[in-house]
Amino acid sequence: TVYCTGRSVRGQPASGASRPETIEETAEQVTSLGGKGIAVRVDHSVEEEVDALCQRIRAEAGKLDVLVNDIWGGETLHELGLPFWKQSPAKARLMFDRAVYTHLATSRYAVPLMLERDRGLIVEVTDGDSFGYRGGVSYDVTKTAVIRLAFAMSRDLRRTNITALAVTPGFLRSEEMLDGFGVKEANWRDAVKQVPDFIASETPSYVGRAVAALAADPNVHRRAGRVVASWTLAREYGFTDLDGTQPHWAEYFERTYGKAYTVADDAAYASWMGGSIEIVCPDWPKY
């Protein structure tokens, strides 16, 4: 059972939305694949709507196993390639509100459902599995904040059986990306003439299968607080994209650009661990 939430519903497009996809369409895809999709209009930046969603899930399903925070809404807001002193502060503020605050607010109301059974998985969807610069200050801060959010939540959840982590797709072959290149999924390779790197792209189902594999892993807690990529998980769990391939952005990058692909590994996370507050106040947070 999957609750598909968002602001775009049939006949009532979200304010400022530029895409035709709706949550009803997503829910119908879930059902057509053998699940049960339920569309619920929710503006995740409105606390009351998020609270109402979680109360509905408790009443109807009685539990929550997996929360996927893939809330974004920033495609028309990021200004990649511009230095921060030329970027719009108003766009940056809206991006933070849509793509960071929404994640925190949703987790705040969803996690109590998981605490009732002391089990669950929180997946923060981000862009990139390193701490490297992402080409624009507001975009960089937003996507890095989501990685940090997964880590910080994992520290608060460390005495529970609930796991918070972050997952990134590679070069995503989304509907919006396909439209931008003037192609469809059936002929997506035609866009490689415009952007050669597109040959290493992946469908949204690839990272979806990554989340499913994590949810089915009884030892997923070993990844608590970390960020991991779809291609890394594909190799580890053995799943493929819809066409049976295993796109691997890191290997493509190293082969194409002749540079090592950096990743947020144990060494990168070392400085994040053992913060002084955890030593001075080891019993924080108080449950």
CSV table of C-alpha atoms in Angstrom, one decimal:
chain,number,residue,atom,x,y,z
A,1,THR,CA,0.0,0.0,0.0
A,2,VAL,CA,1.5,3.3,-1.1
A,3,TYR,CA,0.2,6.7,-0.2
A,4,CYS,CA,1.2,9.0,-3.1
A,5,THR,CA,1.2,12.6,-2.0
A,6,GLY,CA,1.8,16.0,-3.6
A,7,ARG,CA,0.1,19.1,-4.7
A,8,SER,CA,-0.8,18.3,-8.3
A,9,VAL,CA,-4.2,16.6,-8.7
A,10,ARG,CA,-6.4,16.2,-11.8
A,11,GLY,CA,-8.1,19.4,-12.6
A,12,GLN,CA,-6.3,21.4,-9.9
A,13,PRO,CA,-2.6,21.9,-10.9
A,14,ALA,CA,-0.4,23.2,-8.1
A,15,SER,CA,0.4,26.9,-8.0
A,16,GLY,CA,3.4,27.5,-10.2
A,17,ALA,CA,3.5,23.8,-11.4
A,18,SER,CA,4.9,23.3,-14.9
A,19,ARG,CA,4.3,19.6,-15.2
A,20,PRO,CA,1.2,17.6,-16.2
A,21,GLU,CA,1.8,14.6,-14.0
A,22,THR,CA,-0.6,14.1,-11.0
A,23,ILE,CA,-0.6,12.0,-7.9
A,24,GLU,CA,-3.6,10.1,-9.2
A,25,GLU,CA,-1.5,9.0,-12.1
A,26,THR,CA,1.2,7.8,-9.8
A,27,ALA,CA,-1.2,5.9,-7.6
A,28,GLU,CA,-2.7,4.3,-10.7
A,29,GLN,CA,0.8,3.1,-11.7
A,30,VAL,CA,1.2,1.6,-8.3
A,31,THR,CA,-2.0,-0.3,-8.6
A,32,SER,CA,-1.3,-1.5,-12.1
A,33,LEU,CA,1.9,-3.1,-10.9
A,34,GLY,CA,0.1,-5.1,-8.3
A,35,GLY,CA,0.1,-2.8,-5.3
A,36,LYS,CA,-2.5,-0.5,-3.9
A,37,GLY,CA,-2.0,3.2,-4.7
A,38,ILE,CA,-3.8,5.9,-2.8
A,39,ALA,CA,-3.5,9.5,-3.9
A,40,VAL,CA,-3.8,12.2,-1.2
A,41,ARG,CA,-3.4,15.9,-2.0
A,42,VAL,CA,-0.9,17.3,0.5
A,43,ASP,CA,1.2,20.4,0.5
A,44,HIS,CA,4.1,19.2,2.6
A,45,SER,CA,5.0,22.8,3.5
A,46,VAL,CA,1.8,23.1,5.4
A,47,GLU,CA,2.1,21.5,8.8
A,48,GLU,CA,-1.6,20.8,9.3
A,49,GLU,CA,-1.9,19.0,6.0
A,50,VAL,CA,1.1,16.8,6.9
A,51,ASP,CA,-0.4,16.0,10.3
A,52,ALA,CA,-3.7,15.1,8.8
A,53,LEU,CA,-2.0,12.8,6.3
A,54,CYS,CA,-0.3,10.9,9.0
A,55,GLN,CA,-3.5,10.7,11.1
A,56,ARG,CA,-5.2,9.2,8.0
A,57,ILE,CA,-2.5,6.6,7.5
A,58,ARG,CA,-2.8,5.6,11.2
A,59,ALA,CA,-6.6,5.3,10.9
A,60,GLU,CA,-6.6,3.4,7.6
A,61,ALA,CA,-3.4,1.3,7.6
A,62,GLY,CA,-2.6,1.2,11.3
A,63,LYS,CA,1.2,1.5,10.7
A,64,LEU,CA,3.9,3.1,8.5
A,65,ASP,CA,6.8,1.0,7.3
A,66,VAL,CA,8.6,3.3,4.9
A,67,LEU,CA,8.7,7.0,4.4
A,68,VAL,CA,10.3,8.3,1.2
A,69,ASN,CA,10.9,12.1,1.3
A,70,ASP,CA,11.3,12.9,-2.3
A,71,ILE,CA,9.7,16.4,-2.1
A,72,TRP,CA,11.4,18.8,-4.4
A,73,GLY,CA,9.5,21.4,-6.6
A,74,GLY,CA,12.6,23.3,-7.4
A,75,GLU,CA,13.2,22.7,-11.1
A,76,THR,CA,12.2,26.3,-11.9
A,77,LEU,CA,14.1,27.7,-8.9
A,78,HIS,CA,17.7,26.5,-9.1
A,79,GLU,CA,20.1,28.7,-11.0
A,80,LEU,CA,23.0,26.4,-11.7
A,81,GLY,CA,26.1,28.0,-13.1
A,82,LEU,CA,25.5,31.4,-11.5
A,83,PRO,CA,27.6,32.7,-8.6
A,84,PHE,CA,25.6,33.2,-5.4
A,85,TRP,CA,25.7,37.0,-5.7
A,86,LYS,CA,23.7,36.7,-8.9
A,87,GLN,CA,21.2,34.2,-7.7
A,88,SER,CA,17.7,35.2,-6.5
A,89,PRO,CA,17.3,35.1,-2.7
A,90,ALA,CA,13.6,34.7,-3.1
A,91,LYS,CA,14.0,31.6,-5.3
A,92,ALA,CA,16.5,30.2,-2.8
A,93,ARG,CA,14.2,30.7,0.1
A,94,LEU,CA,11.3,29.0,-1.7
A,95,MET,CA,13.6,26.1,-2.6
A,96,PHE,CA,14.7,25.6,1.0
A,97,ASP,CA,11.0,25.7,2.0
A,98,ARG,CA,9.9,23.2,-0.6
A,99,ALA,CA,12.8,20.8,-0.5
A,100,VAL,CA,14.2,20.9,3.0
A,101,TYR,CA,11.6,22.1,5.5
A,102,THR,CA,9.0,19.8,3.9
A,103,HIS,CA,11.3,16.8,4.6
A,104,LEU,CA,11.7,17.7,8.2
A,105,ALA,CA,8.0,18.5,8.7
A,106,THR,CA,6.9,15.2,7.1
A,107,SER,CA,9.4,13.2,9.2
A,108,ARG,CA,8.3,14.9,12.4
A,109,TYR,CA,4.7,13.7,11.9
A,110,ALA,CA,5.4,10.3,10.3
A,111,VAL,CA,8.1,9.0,12.7
A,112,PRO,CA,5.7,8.6,15.7
A,113,LEU,CA,3.8,6.0,13.6
A,114,MET,CA,7.0,4.1,13.3
A,115,LEU,CA,7.9,4.5,17.0
A,116,GLU,CA,4.7,2.8,17.9
A,117,ARG,CA,6.1,-0.4,16.5
A,118,ASP,CA,9.8,0.5,16.9
A,119,ARG,CA,10.6,-0.3,13.3
A,120,GLY,CA,10.7,1.6,10.0
A,121,LEU,CA,12.8,3.2,7.2
A,122,ILE,CA,13.2,6.8,6.3
A,123,VAL,CA,14.7,7.6,2.9
A,124,GLU,CA,15.8,11.1,2.1
A,125,VAL,CA,16.2,11.4,-1.7
A,126,THR,CA,19.0,13.8,-2.7
A,127,ASP,CA,21.4,14.5,-5.5
A,128,GLY,CA,24.8,13.0,-5.3
A,129,ASP,CA,26.6,10.6,-2.8
A,130,SER,CA,29.5,12.9,-2.0
A,131,PHE,CA,30.0,16.2,-0.1
A,132,GLY,CA,31.2,17.9,-3.3
A,133,TYR,CA,30.0,21.2,-4.7
A,134,ARG,CA,26.8,20.9,-6.9
A,135,GLY,CA,27.1,23.8,-9.2
A,136,GLY,CA,25.0,26.5,-7.5
A,137,VAL,CA,25.0,27.7,-3.9
A,138,SER,CA,21.2,27.4,-3.2
A,139,TYR,CA,21.0,24.0,-4.9
A,140,ASP,CA,24.1,22.8,-3.2
A,141,VAL,CA,22.9,23.8,0.2
A,142,THR,CA,19.5,22.2,-0.4
A,143,LYS,CA,20.7,18.8,-1.5
A,144,THR,CA,23.5,18.7,1.1
A,145,ALA,CA,21.0,19.6,3.8
A,146,VAL,CA,18.9,16.6,2.9
A,147,ILE,CA,22.0,14.3,3.4
A,148,ARG,CA,22.7,16.0,6.7
A,149,LEU,CA,19.1,15.6,7.7
A,150,ALA,CA,19.3,11.9,7.2
A,151,PHE,CA,22.4,11.8,9.4
A,152,ALA,CA,21.0,14.0,12.1
A,153,MET,CA,17.7,12.1,12.3
A,154,SER,CA,19.7,8.9,12.6
A,155,ARG,CA,21.5,10.2,15.7
A,156,ASP,CA,18.1,11.0,17.3
A,157,LEU,CA,16.9,7.5,16.3
A,158,ARG,CA,20.1,5.6,17.3
A,159,ARG,CA,18.4,3.9,20.2
A,160,THR,CA,15.5,2.6,18.1
A,161,ASN,CA,15.1,0.2,15.3
A,162,ILE,CA,14.2,3.0,12.8
A,163,THR,CA,16.7,3.7,10.1
A,164,ALA,CA,17.2,7.1,8.4
A,165,LEU,CA,19.4,7.3,5.4
A,166,ALA,CA,19.8,9.2,2.1
A,167,VAL,CA,19.6,7.8,-1.4
A,168,THR,CA,20.6,9.4,-4.7
A,169,PRO,CA,19.7,8.4,-8.3
A,170,GLY,CA,22.2,9.0,-11.1
A,171,PHE,CA,21.5,11.0,-14.2
A,172,LEU,CA,17.7,10.7,-13.9
A,173,ARG,CA,15.7,10.0,-17.0
A,174,SER,CA,12.6,11.6,-15.6
A,175,GLU,CA,9.6,12.8,-17.6
A,176,GLU,CA,10.8,16.4,-17.3
A,177,MET,CA,14.3,15.5,-18.5
A,178,LEU,CA,12.9,13.6,-21.5
A,179,ASP,CA,10.7,16.5,-22.4
A,180,GLY,CA,13.6,18.9,-22.1
A,181,PHE,CA,15.6,16.9,-24.6
A,182,GLY,CA,12.5,16.4,-26.9
A,183,VAL,CA,12.5,12.6,-26.6
A,184,LYS,CA,10.4,9.8,-25.1
A,185,GLU,CA,11.5,6.8,-23.1
A,186,ALA,CA,11.2,4.7,-26.2
A,187,ASN,CA,13.8,6.8,-28.1
A,188,TRP,CA,15.7,8.4,-25.2
A,189,ARG,CA,19.1,7.5,-26.8
A,190,ASP,CA,18.5,10.1,-29.4
A,191,ALA,CA,19.2,12.7,-26.8
A,192,VAL,CA,22.7,11.5,-26.4
A,193,LYS,CA,23.6,13.5,-29.5
A,194,GLN,CA,22.8,16.6,-27.4
A,195,VAL,CA,24.2,15.5,-24.1
A,196,PRO,CA,26.7,12.5,-24.3
A,197,ASP,CA,26.5,11.9,-20.6
A,198,PHE,CA,22.8,11.0,-21.0
A,199,ILE,CA,24.0,7.5,-22.2
A,200,ALA,CA,24.6,6.7,-18.5
A,201,SER,CA,21.1,7.8,-17.4
A,202,GLU,CA,18.5,5.7,-15.5
A,203,THR,CA,14.8,5.6,-15.1
A,204,PRO,CA,13.0,6.6,-11.9
A,205,SER,CA,12.3,2.9,-11.3
A,206,TYR,CA,16.0,2.3,-10.7
A,207,VAL,CA,16.2,4.3,-7.6
A,208,GLY,CA,12.7,3.0,-6.7
A,209,ARG,CA,14.0,-0.5,-6.8
A,210,ALA,CA,16.9,0.7,-4.6
A,211,VAL,CA,14.5,1.8,-2.0
A,212,ALA,CA,12.5,-1.5,-2.2
A,213,ALA,CA,15.8,-3.4,-1.7
A,214,LEU,CA,16.7,-1.3,1.3
A,215,ALA,CA,13.2,-1.8,2.8
A,216,ALA,CA,13.6,-5.6,2.4
A,217,ASP,CA,17.1,-5.8,3.9
A,218,PRO,CA,16.9,-6.9,7.6
A,219,ASN,CA,20.3,-5.4,8.1
A,220,VAL,CA,19.5,-2.0,6.7
A,221,HIS,CA,20.3,-0.3,10.0
A,222,ARG,CA,24.0,-0.6,9.2
A,223,ARG,CA,23.5,2.2,6.7
A,224,ALA,CA,21.9,4.6,9.2
A,225,GLY,CA,22.8,8.2,8.6
A,226,ARG,CA,24.6,7.5,5.4
A,227,VAL,CA,24.1,8.5,1.7
A,228,VAL,CA,24.2,5.8,-0.9
A,229,ALA,CA,23.7,5.7,-4.7
A,230,SER,CA,21.2,3.7,-6.8
A,231,TRP,CA,24.1,2.2,-8.8
A,232,THR,CA,25.9,1.0,-5.7
A,233,LEU,CA,22.8,-0.6,-4.3
A,234,ALA,CA,22.1,-2.2,-7.7
A,235,ARG,CA,25.4,-4.0,-7.6
A,236,GLU,CA,25.0,-5.1,-4.0
A,237,TYR,CA,21.4,-6.3,-4.1
A,238,GLY,CA,21.4,-7.5,-7.8
A,239,PHE,CA,18.5,-5.5,-9.2
A,240,THR,CA,18.4,-3.8,-12.6
A,241,ASP,CA,16.7,-0.9,-14.4
A,242,LEU,CA,13.6,-1.6,-16.4
A,243,ASP,CA,15.6,-2.6,-19.5
A,244,GLY,CA,17.7,-5.2,-17.5
A,245,THR,CA,20.8,-3.0,-17.4
A,246,GLN,CA,22.7,-1.6,-14.4
A,247,PRO,CA,23.6,2.0,-15.1
A,248,HIS,CA,26.6,3.0,-13.0
A,249,TRP,CA,27.3,6.7,-13.0
A,250,ALA,CA,30.5,6.5,-11.0
A,251,GLU,CA,32.1,4.1,-13.4
A,252,TYR,CA,30.9,6.1,-16.4
A,253,PHE,CA,32.3,9.3,-14.9
A,254,GLU,CA,35.8,7.8,-14.2
A,255,ARG,CA,35.9,6.2,-17.7
A,256,THR,CA,34.8,9.3,-19.5
A,257,TYR,CA,36.5,12.1,-17.6
A,258,GLY,CA,39.6,10.2,-16.3
A,259,LYS,CA,39.2,11.4,-12.8
A,260,ALA,CA,38.4,9.6,-9.6
A,261,TYR,CA,34.8,9.7,-8.5
A,262,THR,CA,34.6,10.9,-4.9
A,263,VAL,CA,32.1,9.5,-2.6
A,264,ALA,CA,31.0,10.1,1.0
A,265,ASP,CA,32.7,7.1,2.5
A,266,ASP,CA,33.7,6.2,6.1
A,267,ALA,CA,36.5,8.7,6.0
A,268,ALA,CA,34.2,11.5,4.8
A,269,TYR,CA,31.7,10.7,7.6
A,270,ALA,CA,34.4,10.4,10.3
A,271,SER,CA,34.3,14.0,11.3
A,272,TRP,CA,30.5,13.9,11.6
A,273,MET,CA,30.6,11.3,14.3
A,274,GLY,CA,31.4,11.7,18.0
A,275,GLY,CA,30.2,15.3,18.3
A,276,SER,CA,30.9,16.9,21.6
A,277,ILE,CA,27.1,17.2,22.4
A,278,GLU,CA,26.9,13.4,22.3
A,279,ILE,CA,29.7,13.1,24.9
A,280,VAL,CA,28.5,15.9,27.2
A,281,CYS,CA,24.8,14.9,26.9
A,282,PRO,CA,24.9,11.2,26.0
A,283,ASP,CA,21.3,10.6,26.9
A,284,TRP,CA,20.0,13.2,24.4
A,285,PRO,CA,17.4,13.1,23.0
A,286,LYS,CA,15.2,12.2,25.9
A,287,TYR,CA,12.4,9.9,24.5
